[in-house]
CSV table of C-alpha atoms in Angstrom, one decimal:
chain,number,residue,atom,x,y,z
M,1,MET,CA,29.0,-8.9,-7.9
M,2,THR,CA,27.1,-5.7,-8.0
M,3,ASN,CA,23.8,-5.7,-9.8
M,4,ALA,CA,23.5,-2.7,-12.0
M,5,ILE,CA,19.5,-2.0,-11.8
M,6,ALA,CA,19.4,1.2,-13.8
M,7,ASP,CA,21.8,3.3,-16.1
M,8,ARG,CA,23.0,5.8,-14.0
M,9,VAL,CA,22.3,9.4,-15.4
M,10,GLU,CA,25.6,11.1,-16.0
M,11,ASP,CA,24.9,14.6,-14.6
M,12,PRO,CA,27.7,15.7,-12.6
M,13,ILE,CA,27.7,16.0,-8.8
M,14,GLU,CA,26.2,19.1,-7.3
M,15,HIS,CA,28.9,19.9,-4.5
M,16,ASP,CA,27.3,22.9,-3.1
M,17,ALA,CA,23.9,21.2,-2.9
M,18,PRO,CA,22.7,19.9,0.8
M,19,ARG,CA,23.6,16.8,2.0
M,20,GLY,CA,20.8,14.1,1.8
M,21,GLU,CA,18.3,15.4,4.7
M,22,LEU,CA,18.0,11.9,6.1
M,23,VAL,CA,21.9,11.1,6.7
M,24,GLY,CA,23.0,14.1,8.9
M,25,GLU,CA,21.6,13.4,12.0
M,26,PRO,CA,21.0,10.8,14.8
M,27,LEU,CA,19.1,8.0,13.2
M,28,ALA,CA,16.8,7.6,15.9
M,29,LEU,CA,15.7,11.1,15.2
M,30,THR,CA,15.3,10.6,11.7
M,31,ILE,CA,13.2,7.7,11.8
M,32,ARG,CA,10.8,9.4,14.5
M,33,ARG,CA,11.1,12.9,12.3
M,34,VAL,CA,10.3,11.3,8.8
M,35,ALA,CA,8.5,8.2,9.8
M,36,LEU,CA,5.7,9.9,12.5
M,37,PRO,CA,4.4,11.9,9.7
M,38,ALA,CA,4.0,8.8,7.4
M,39,VAL,CA,2.6,6.7,9.9
M,40,ILE,CA,-0.1,9.2,10.6
M,41,ALA,CA,-0.9,9.6,6.9
M,42,ASN,CA,-1.9,6.2,6.7
M,43,LEU,CA,-3.7,6.1,9.9
M,44,LEU,CA,-5.7,8.7,8.2
M,45,MET,CA,-6.5,6.9,5.4
M,46,THR,CA,-7.3,3.7,7.5
M,47,ALA,CA,-9.8,5.8,9.7
M,48,PHE,CA,-11.2,7.3,6.2
M,49,HIS,CA,-11.8,3.6,4.8
M,50,ASN,CA,-13.0,2.3,8.0
M,51,VAL,CA,-15.7,5.4,8.0
M,52,ASP,CA,-16.4,4.7,4.7
M,53,THR,CA,-16.8,0.8,5.7
M,54,PHE,CA,-19.4,2.0,8.7
M,55,TRP,CA,-21.7,4.0,5.8
M,56,ILE,CA,-22.1,1.3,3.5
M,57,GLY,CA,-22.4,-1.6,6.1
M,58,ARG,CA,-25.2,0.6,8.0
M,59,SER,CA,-26.5,2.5,5.0
M,60,LEU,CA,-26.6,-0.2,2.4
M,61,GLY,CA,-26.4,-3.8,4.1
M,62,ALA,CA,-24.2,-7.2,4.0
M,63,GLU,CA,-24.6,-7.4,0.3
M,64,ALA,CA,-23.4,-4.0,-0.5
M,65,LEU,CA,-20.0,-4.8,2.1
M,66,ALA,CA,-19.8,-8.1,0.4
M,67,ALA,CA,-19.7,-6.2,-3.1
M,68,VAL,CA,-17.1,-3.6,-1.9
M,69,THR,CA,-14.9,-6.7,-0.5
M,70,GLY,CA,-15.0,-8.4,-3.8
M,71,SER,CA,-13.9,-5.1,-5.3
M,72,ILE,CA,-11.3,-4.1,-2.8
M,73,PHE,CA,-9.0,-7.1,-4.2
M,74,TRP,CA,-9.3,-6.2,-7.9
M,75,ILE,CA,-8.4,-2.4,-6.5
M,76,TRP,CA,-5.2,-3.8,-4.7
M,77,LEU,CA,-4.1,-5.7,-7.8
M,78,VAL,CA,-4.7,-2.0,-9.8
M,79,ILE,CA,-3.1,-0.1,-6.9
M,80,SER,CA,0.3,-2.4,-7.0
M,81,LEU,CA,0.9,-0.8,-10.5
M,82,GLY,CA,0.8,2.2,-8.9
M,83,GLU,CA,3.0,1.7,-6.2
M,84,MET,CA,5.6,0.3,-9.0
M,85,VAL,CA,5.5,3.9,-9.9
M,86,SER,CA,6.1,4.8,-6.1
M,87,ILE,CA,8.4,2.4,-5.2
M,88,GLY,CA,11.0,2.9,-8.0
M,89,LEU,CA,10.6,6.5,-8.2
M,90,ASP,CA,11.6,6.9,-4.3
M,91,ALA,CA,14.2,4.4,-4.7
M,92,ILE,CA,16.3,6.3,-7.4
M,93,ALA,CA,15.3,9.8,-6.3
M,94,ALA,CA,16.5,9.1,-3.0
M,95,ARG,CA,19.5,7.8,-4.1
M,96,ARG,CA,20.2,11.0,-6.3
M,97,HIS,CA,19.6,13.1,-3.1
M,98,GLY,CA,22.1,11.5,-0.9
M,99,GLU,CA,24.5,11.9,-4.0
M,100,ARG,CA,23.7,15.4,-4.0
M,101,ARG,CA,22.3,15.5,-7.1
M,102,PRO,CA,18.9,17.5,-6.6
M,103,ALA,CA,18.2,18.9,-10.1
M,104,ASP,CA,18.6,15.2,-11.4
M,105,ALA,CA,16.1,14.0,-8.6
M,106,ALA,CA,13.7,16.9,-9.5
M,107,ARG,CA,13.7,15.5,-13.1
M,108,THR,CA,13.2,11.8,-12.3
M,109,VAL,CA,10.2,13.2,-10.1
M,110,SER,CA,8.5,14.4,-13.7
M,111,GLU,CA,9.6,11.2,-15.4
M,112,GLY,CA,7.6,9.3,-12.5
M,113,LEU,CA,4.6,11.4,-12.9
M,114,VAL,CA,4.6,10.7,-16.5
M,115,LEU,CA,4.5,7.0,-16.2
M,116,ALA,CA,1.9,7.2,-13.4
M,117,MET,CA,0.0,9.0,-15.9
M,118,LEU,CA,0.2,7.1,-18.5
M,119,LEU,CA,-0.5,3.8,-16.2
M,120,GLY,CA,-3.7,5.1,-14.7
M,121,GLY,CA,-5.0,6.5,-18.2
M,122,ALA,CA,-4.4,2.7,-19.9
M,123,ILE,CA,-6.5,1.4,-16.6
M,124,ALA,CA,-9.4,3.9,-16.9
M,125,LEU,CA,-9.7,3.2,-20.6
M,126,ALA,CA,-9.7,-0.5,-20.0
M,127,THR,CA,-12.3,-0.7,-17.4
M,128,PRO,CA,-15.6,-0.6,-19.3
M,129,PHE,CA,-14.3,-3.6,-21.4
M,130,VAL,CA,-13.4,-5.8,-18.5
M,131,LEU,CA,-15.6,-4.8,-15.7
M,132,GLY,CA,-18.1,-7.8,-16.3
M,133,TRP,CA,-15.6,-10.2,-16.2
M,134,LEU,CA,-13.8,-9.1,-13.3
M,135,PHE,CA,-17.1,-10.1,-11.2
M,136,ALA,CA,-17.6,-13.4,-12.9
M,137,VAL,CA,-14.2,-14.4,-12.1
M,138,LEU,CA,-15.5,-13.8,-8.5
M,139,HIS,CA,-18.6,-16.0,-8.7
M,140,THR,CA,-20.5,-13.7,-6.3
M,141,GLY,CA,-24.1,-13.9,-6.8
M,142,GLU,CA,-26.1,-11.6,-9.1
M,143,ALA,CA,-27.3,-8.9,-6.4
M,144,VAL,CA,-23.7,-8.9,-5.1
M,145,SER,CA,-21.8,-8.5,-8.4
M,146,ASP,CA,-24.3,-5.8,-9.1
M,147,ILE,CA,-23.4,-3.7,-6.8
M,148,GLY,CA,-19.8,-4.3,-7.2
M,149,ARG,CA,-19.4,-3.3,-10.9
M,150,HIS,CA,-21.2,0.4,-9.9
M,151,TYR,CA,-18.4,0.5,-7.4
M,152,LEU,CA,-15.4,-0.8,-8.8
M,153,GLY,CA,-16.6,0.9,-12.4
M,154,THR,CA,-16.1,4.4,-11.1
M,155,TYR,CA,-13.0,3.4,-8.7
M,156,LEU,CA,-10.9,2.4,-11.6
M,157,LEU,CA,-12.1,5.6,-13.4
M,158,GLY,CA,-10.0,7.9,-11.4
M,159,MET,CA,-6.7,5.9,-11.6
M,160,PRO,CA,-4.7,8.4,-13.5
M,161,LEU,CA,-5.1,11.0,-10.4
M,162,LEU,CA,-4.9,8.3,-7.8
M,163,PHE,CA,-1.5,7.1,-9.3
M,164,GLY,CA,-0.4,10.5,-9.7
M,165,PHE,CA,-0.9,11.1,-6.0
M,166,PHE,CA,1.3,8.1,-5.6
M,167,ALA,CA,3.9,9.7,-7.4
M,168,VAL,CA,3.9,12.9,-5.6
M,169,ASP,CA,3.8,11.5,-2.2
M,170,ALA,CA,6.8,9.4,-3.0
M,171,ALA,CA,8.6,12.6,-4.4
M,172,PHE,CA,8.3,14.3,-1.1
M,173,ARG,CA,9.6,11.2,0.7
M,174,ALA,CA,12.5,10.8,-1.3
M,175,LYS,CA,13.8,14.0,-0.3
M,176,GLY,CA,13.0,13.4,3.3
M,177,ASP,CA,9.6,15.8,3.7
M,178,THR,CA,6.8,13.5,5.0
M,179,ARG,CA,5.2,16.7,6.6
M,180,THR,CA,3.7,18.4,3.5
M,181,PRO,CA,2.0,14.8,2.4
M,182,LEU,CA,0.7,14.6,5.6
M,183,VAL,CA,-0.7,17.9,5.5
M,184,ILE,CA,-2.4,17.3,2.2
M,185,LEU,CA,-3.8,14.2,3.2
M,186,ALA,CA,-5.1,15.6,6.3
M,187,VAL,CA,-7.0,18.2,4.5
M,188,THR,CA,-8.2,15.9,1.9
M,189,THR,CA,-9.4,13.2,4.1
M,190,VAL,CA,-11.7,15.7,6.2
M,191,LEU,CA,-12.9,16.6,2.6
M,192,GLY,CA,-13.5,12.6,1.8
M,193,LEU,CA,-15.5,12.2,5.4
M,194,VAL,CA,-17.7,15.3,4.5
M,195,LEU,CA,-18.5,13.6,1.2
M,196,ASP,CA,-18.6,10.4,2.0
M,197,PRO,CA,-22.3,9.9,3.7
M,198,ILE,CA,-23.5,13.1,1.7
M,199,LEU,CA,-22.7,11.0,-1.6
M,200,ILE,CA,-23.6,7.6,0.1
M,201,ARG,CA,-27.2,8.8,1.4
M,202,GLY,CA,-27.7,12.0,-0.3
M,203,LEU,CA,-28.8,15.2,1.3
M,204,GLY,CA,-30.7,18.1,-0.1
M,205,PRO,CA,-30.2,18.2,-3.8
M,206,VAL,CA,-27.6,15.6,-3.7
M,207,PRO,CA,-28.9,12.3,-4.9
M,208,ALA,CA,-28.2,9.2,-3.2
M,209,LEU,CA,-25.5,7.5,-4.8
M,210,GLY,CA,-24.8,4.6,-2.8
M,211,VAL,CA,-21.6,2.4,-3.6
M,212,ARG,CA,-20.7,4.9,-6.4
M,213,GLY,CA,-20.8,7.9,-3.9
M,214,ALA,CA,-18.4,5.8,-1.7
M,215,ALA,CA,-16.3,5.6,-4.6
M,216,LEU,CA,-16.3,9.2,-5.5
M,217,ALA,CA,-15.8,10.1,-1.8
M,218,THR,CA,-12.1,8.4,-2.2
M,219,LEU,CA,-11.2,9.6,-5.6
M,220,VAL,CA,-12.0,13.5,-5.5
M,221,PRO,CA,-10.3,14.3,-2.4
M,222,ARG,CA,-7.2,12.1,-3.9
M,223,GLY,CA,-7.4,14.1,-7.1
M,224,LEU,CA,-7.5,17.3,-5.6
M,225,GLY,CA,-4.3,16.1,-3.6
M,226,CYS,CA,-2.5,15.1,-7.0
M,227,VAL,CA,-3.1,18.6,-8.3
M,228,ILE,CA,-1.9,20.4,-5.1
M,229,GLY,CA,1.0,18.3,-4.7
M,230,VAL,CA,2.1,18.9,-8.0
M,231,VAL,CA,2.1,22.7,-7.7
M,232,LEU,CA,4.1,22.4,-4.3
M,233,LEU,CA,6.8,20.4,-6.0
M,234,ARG,CA,7.0,22.8,-8.7
M,235,ARG,CA,7.2,26.0,-6.5
M,236,ARG,CA,10.1,24.2,-4.3
M,237,ALA,CA,12.1,23.2,-7.5
M,238,MET,CA,11.6,19.6,-6.4
M,239,LEU,CA,9.9,19.0,-10.1
M,240,HIS,CA,11.5,19.8,-13.2
M,241,TRP,CA,9.4,19.0,-16.5
M,242,ALA,CA,11.6,18.1,-19.3
M,243,ARG,CA,11.7,15.4,-22.3
M,244,PRO,CA,11.5,12.3,-20.7
M,245,ARG,CA,14.3,10.1,-20.2
M,246,TRP,CA,13.0,6.7,-21.5
M,247,ASN,CA,15.8,5.1,-19.5
M,248,VAL,CA,15.1,6.6,-16.2
M,249,ILE,CA,11.6,5.6,-16.7
M,250,THR,CA,12.8,2.0,-17.7
M,251,ALA,CA,14.6,2.4,-14.7
M,252,ILE,CA,12.1,3.3,-12.4
M,253,VAL,CA,10.0,0.0,-13.4
M,254,ARG,CA,12.6,-2.3,-13.3
M,255,VAL,CA,13.0,-1.1,-9.4
M,256,GLY,CA,9.2,-1.2,-8.6
M,257,ALA,CA,8.0,-3.5,-11.1
M,258,PRO,CA,9.3,-6.9,-8.6
M,259,ALA,CA,7.5,-5.0,-5.6
M,260,ALA,CA,4.4,-4.2,-7.8
M,261,ALA,CA,4.4,-7.9,-9.0
M,262,THR,CA,4.2,-9.0,-5.2
M,263,GLY,CA,0.8,-6.7,-5.1
M,264,VAL,CA,-0.5,-8.2,-8.1
M,265,ALA,CA,0.4,-11.9,-7.2
M,266,PHE,CA,-1.2,-10.9,-3.7
M,267,SER,CA,-4.3,-9.8,-4.9
M,268,ALA,CA,-5.0,-12.3,-7.4
M,269,ILE,CA,-4.5,-14.8,-5.0
M,270,TYR,CA,-7.1,-13.2,-3.0
M,271,VAL,CA,-9.4,-13.2,-5.9
M,272,ALA,CA,-9.1,-16.9,-5.9
M,273,LEU,CA,-9.0,-17.2,-1.9
M,274,THR,CA,-12.6,-15.0,-2.5
M,275,ARG,CA,-14.1,-18.2,-4.8
M,276,ILE,CA,-13.0,-20.3,-1.8
M,277,THR,CA,-14.7,-17.9,0.9
M,278,THR,CA,-17.9,-17.5,-1.4
M,279,GLN,CA,-18.7,-21.3,-0.6
M,280,PHE,CA,-19.4,-20.6,3.0
M,281,GLY,CA,-22.0,-17.7,2.0
M,282,THR,CA,-22.1,-13.9,1.9
M,283,PRO,CA,-21.7,-13.6,5.8
M,284,ALA,CA,-18.0,-15.4,5.1
M,285,LEU,CA,-17.1,-12.8,2.5
M,286,ALA,CA,-18.2,-9.7,4.4
M,287,ALA,CA,-16.2,-11.2,7.3
M,288,LEU,CA,-13.2,-11.4,5.5
M,289,GLY,CA,-13.4,-7.6,4.0
M,290,LEU,CA,-13.7,-6.5,7.7
M,291,GLY,CA,-11.7,-8.1,9.2
M,292,PHE,CA,-8.7,-6.8,6.7
M,293,ARG,CA,-10.2,-3.6,7.7
M,294,LEU,CA,-9.9,-4.0,11.3
M,295,GLU,CA,-6.3,-5.3,11.3
M,296,SER,CA,-5.0,-2.8,9.1
M,297,VAL,CA,-3.9,-0.8,12.2
M,298,VAL,CA,-0.6,-2.7,12.1
M,299,TYR,CA,-0.7,-2.7,8.3
M,300,VAL,CA,-0.8,0.8,7.7
M,301,VAL,CA,1.2,2.0,10.6
M,302,SER,CA,4.2,-0.2,9.0
M,303,VAL,CA,3.8,1.5,5.6
M,304,GLY,CA,4.2,4.4,6.8
M,305,MET,CA,7.0,3.3,8.4
M,306,GLY,CA,8.4,1.2,5.8
M,307,ALA,CA,7.9,4.3,3.4
M,308,ALA,CA,10.2,6.4,6.0
M,309,VAL,CA,12.7,3.8,6.0
M,310,ALA,CA,13.2,3.0,2.3
M,311,ALA,CA,13.7,6.9,2.0
M,312,ILE,CA,16.4,6.8,4.4
M,313,VAL,CA,18.3,3.6,3.1
M,314,GLY,CA,18.1,5.2,-0.1
M,315,GLN,CA,19.7,8.6,1.1
M,316,SER,CA,21.8,6.5,3.3
M,317,LEU,CA,23.1,4.1,0.4
M,318,GLY,CA,23.9,7.1,-1.5
M,319,ALA,CA,26.2,8.7,0.9
M,320,GLY,CA,27.8,6.0,1.2
M,321,ASP,CA,26.5,5.0,4.7
M,322,VAL,CA,25.5,1.6,4.3
M,323,ARG,CA,25.7,0.7,8.6
M,324,ARG,CA,23.3,3.3,8.9
M,325,ALA,CA,21.1,1.9,6.6
M,326,ALA,CA,21.1,-1.6,8.0
M,327,ARG,CA,20.4,0.1,11.3
M,328,ALA,CA,17.4,1.8,10.0
M,329,GLY,CA,15.5,-1.2,9.1
M,330,TRP,CA,15.9,-3.2,12.2
M,331,TYR,CA,15.4,-0.1,14.5
M,332,ALA,CA,12.0,0.4,12.4
M,333,THR,CA,10.9,-3.4,12.5
M,334,GLY,CA,11.1,-3.2,16.6
M,335,ILE,CA,8.7,-0.5,16.8
M,336,VAL,CA,6.0,-1.5,14.8
M,337,SER,CA,6.4,-5.2,16.0
M,338,VAL,CA,5.9,-3.7,19.4
M,339,ILE,CA,2.7,-1.9,17.8
M,340,GLY,CA,1.8,-5.6,16.3
M,341,LEU,CA,1.7,-7.3,19.8
M,342,ILE,CA,-0.4,-4.6,21.6
M,343,MET,CA,-2.8,-4.8,18.4
M,344,ALA,CA,-2.5,-8.7,18.8
M,345,ILE,CA,-3.9,-8.6,22.1
M,346,VAL,CA,-6.4,-5.8,21.6
M,347,SER,CA,-7.9,-7.7,18.4
M,348,PHE,CA,-8.1,-10.8,20.1
M,349,VAL,CA,-9.9,-9.8,23.4
M,350,PHE,CA,-12.0,-7.0,21.6
M,351,ALA,CA,-13.2,-8.9,18.5
M,352,THR,CA,-16.8,-8.9,18.9
M,353,GLU,CA,-17.1,-5.5,19.8
M,354,PHE,CA,-15.0,-4.1,17.1
M,355,VAL,CA,-17.0,-5.5,14.5
M,356,SER,CA,-20.3,-4.9,15.7
M,357,ILE,CA,-19.6,-1.0,15.1
M,358,PHE,CA,-19.6,-1.7,11.1
M,359,SER,CA,-21.9,-4.5,11.1
M,360,THR,CA,-25.6,-5.2,13.1
M,361,ASP,CA,-25.9,-8.8,11.0
M,362,PRO,CA,-25.2,-11.6,13.6
M,363,ALA,CA,-23.6,-13.8,11.1
M,364,VAL,CA,-21.3,-11.3,9.7
M,365,VAL,CA,-20.4,-10.5,13.5
M,366,ALA,CA,-19.9,-14.0,14.4
M,367,GLU,CA,-17.8,-14.8,11.5
M,368,ALA,CA,-15.3,-11.7,11.2
M,369,SER,CA,-14.9,-11.7,15.5
M,370,HIS,CA,-13.6,-15.4,14.5
M,371,TYR,CA,-11.6,-14.6,11.9
M,372,LEU,CA,-9.9,-11.4,14.2
M,373,ARG,CA,-9.1,-13.6,16.7
M,374,ILE,CA,-7.1,-16.0,14.6
M,375,ALA,CA,-5.5,-13.1,12.6
M,376,ALA,CA,-4.4,-11.8,15.8
M,377,PHE,CA,-1.3,-14.0,15.9
M,378,SER,CA,-0.2,-12.6,12.3
M,379,GLN,CA,-0.1,-9.3,13.5
M,380,LEU,CA,3.1,-9.9,15.2
M,381,PHE,CA,4.9,-10.6,12.2
M,382,LEU,CA,3.0,-8.1,9.8
M,383,GLY,CA,5.4,-5.3,10.7
M,384,ALA,CA,8.5,-7.2,10.1
M,385,GLU,CA,7.5,-7.9,6.5
M,386,VAL,CA,5.8,-4.7,5.5
M,387,VAL,CA,9.1,-2.6,6.9
M,388,LEU,CA,11.8,-4.7,5.9
M,389,GLU,CA,10.4,-5.2,2.4
M,390,SER,CA,10.0,-1.6,2.0
M,391,ALA,CA,13.7,-1.0,2.9
M,392,MET,CA,14.9,-3.6,0.5
M,393,GLY,CA,12.9,-1.5,-2.3
M,394,GLY,CA,14.6,1.6,-0.9
M,395,ALA,CA,18.1,-0.1,-1.9
M,396,GLY,CA,16.7,-1.2,-5.2
M,397,TRP,CA,16.7,-4.9,-4.2
M,398,THR,CA,13.2,-6.3,-5.0
M,399,LEU,CA,13.3,-9.4,-7.0
M,400,MET,CA,14.3,-12.0,-4.7
M,401,PRO,CA,12.0,-10.5,-1.8
M,402,MET,CA,9.2,-10.8,-4.5
M,403,LEU,CA,9.9,-14.3,-5.6
M,404,LEU,CA,9.8,-15.2,-2.2
M,405,SER,CA,7.0,-13.6,-1.0
M,406,THR,CA,5.1,-14.4,-3.8
M,407,PHE,CA,5.7,-18.3,-3.2
M,408,ILE,CA,4.3,-18.2,0.3
M,409,THR,CA,1.4,-16.3,-0.8
M,410,ALA,CA,0.6,-18.3,-3.4
M,411,SER,CA,0.9,-21.4,-1.1
M,412,ARG,CA,-2.4,-20.1,0.6
M,413,LEU,CA,-4.4,-21.5,-2.7
M,414,PRO,CA,-3.8,-25.0,-2.3
M,415,LEU,CA,-3.5,-25.0,1.7
M,416,GLY,CA,-6.4,-22.7,2.0
M,417,ALA,CA,-8.8,-25.2,-0.1
M,418,TRP,CA,-7.3,-28.0,1.6
M,419,ALA,CA,-7.9,-26.6,5.1
M,420,ALA,CA,-11.2,-25.2,4.4
M,421,ALA,CA,-12.6,-28.6,3.3
M,422,GLN,CA,-11.0,-30.1,6.5
M,423,TRP,CA,-12.4,-27.5,8.8
M,424,GLY,CA,-14.5,-24.7,7.2
M,425,THR,CA,-13.6,-21.1,7.7
M,426,THR,CA,-11.6,-21.9,10.9
M,427,GLY,CA,-9.0,-23.7,8.2
M,428,LEU,CA,-9.0,-21.1,5.5
M,429,TRP,CA,-8.6,-18.1,8.6
M,430,TRP,CA,-5.7,-20.1,10.5
M,431,THR,CA,-3.8,-20.7,6.2
M,432,LEU,CA,-4.2,-16.8,5.8
M,433,ALA,CA,-2.4,-16.2,9.5
M,434,LEU,CA,0.3,-18.9,9.2
M,435,THR,CA,1.4,-17.6,5.8
M,436,ALA,CA,1.4,-14.2,6.6
M,437,ALA,CA,3.9,-15.0,9.7
M,438,ALA,CA,5.9,-16.8,7.1
M,439,ARG,CA,6.7,-13.9,5.2
M,440,GLY,CA,7.7,-11.5,8.1
M,441,ALA,CA,10.3,-14.3,8.9
M,442,VAL,CA,11.6,-14.4,5.4
M,443,MET,CA,11.9,-10.8,4.9
M,444,ALA,CA,13.7,-10.8,8.2
M,445,LEU,CA,16.2,-13.6,6.9
M,446,LEU,CA,17.0,-11.6,3.5
M,447,TRP,CA,17.5,-8.1,5.3
M,448,GLY,CA,20.0,-10.3,7.5
M,449,TRP,CA,21.6,-11.6,4.3
M,450,GLY,CA,22.5,-8.4,3.4
M,451,ARG,CA,22.3,-8.8,-0.6
M,452,TRP,CA,20.5,-5.3,-0.7
M,453,ARG,CA,23.8,-3.6,0.3
M,454,ARG,CA,25.3,-4.1,-3.2
M,455,VAL,CA,22.6,-2.9,-5.6
M,456,ARG,CA,23.5,0.4,-7.6
M,457,VAL,CA,20.7,2.4,-9.0
């Protein structure tokens, strides 16, 4: 039975329009051409965040690291809403390009940007009213909470432009262009790397802003990237401003909301896990944050690969080539699984050396190294989870993956609390690793099942 995810816009097919750029060449070449810039872009973001963590840890200490770690889980929750726009816009615009309807795709991009700005603006307006409650929920100490409020309060005010950047990236990706977002991100990342130590530590007339400076060093470059991206989209006729079609905006939400719900649930569950972690002290919380930063190489490579595959799947389905769409998912999963194996070995063998780069606190180094050695196991499965969930998002099939992924993630709370009571942080870290592996296995089963083939957007 066919799922009608969205009301189709009845614009005629433009028979003289070029064929979708992701359906007319050998699959391996397409994946390399499209995925490589997306992967590099995500690695650039990871490099920036790791440098950011370095400056925070070395300049501001363990309490600042713990405060930023607590903030990260709320930031993930909020960013999941922005990814709703990105995933929905990518799936629908890519399908329009595959159907040779670029004008409709350009108008859909404008509607994605409108939605991104509305959501980001609502979050920025709500921030002053909920900031205190966000850290009360975490049960962090007063010193950590005070630092965290400064960081998170600054970060959330920039959500309109950050969400806009997500929409810009999705618009280029849906067309098959991942090089332009890479160039934008490279330029803005260099700016961020320059700003980071200056704004955190101060330089000349620039005062030391501490964690507020760290947040601004992220937001200012991303805001600039959003503005540059909008200008380029308009010049290339990939963005057409018109009165918003609310049925299309609703379609973006319908496709993207389940995937966003996965991220929201993931973040909310990690907020609860943070409360479990805090019983073991500030070193354990700082270790959790450092561990996430250091294991993020596989994650961000997989996100970049998944973003490219989502566009390939969308255009392939729009062109009626279901077999190509299926092969794209498996091919990309194989690539990231090899990377996951390599990083698992490296993380296990060199855990202490990696952690020591970011912190000199002996307790933090010991606990974060312990976390990384356990988490190495889950990196074998992480790529399959991210890539195949993205591929199903590109097909517009997001509800079933969301339900199963959320169920597995939610099981971390009772399992983590029980395991922590039995074996301390070792039990908690193994709970995270085993449930991450389970999510990867489930996504592979869903992709092989093939229900995503019958979805229309």
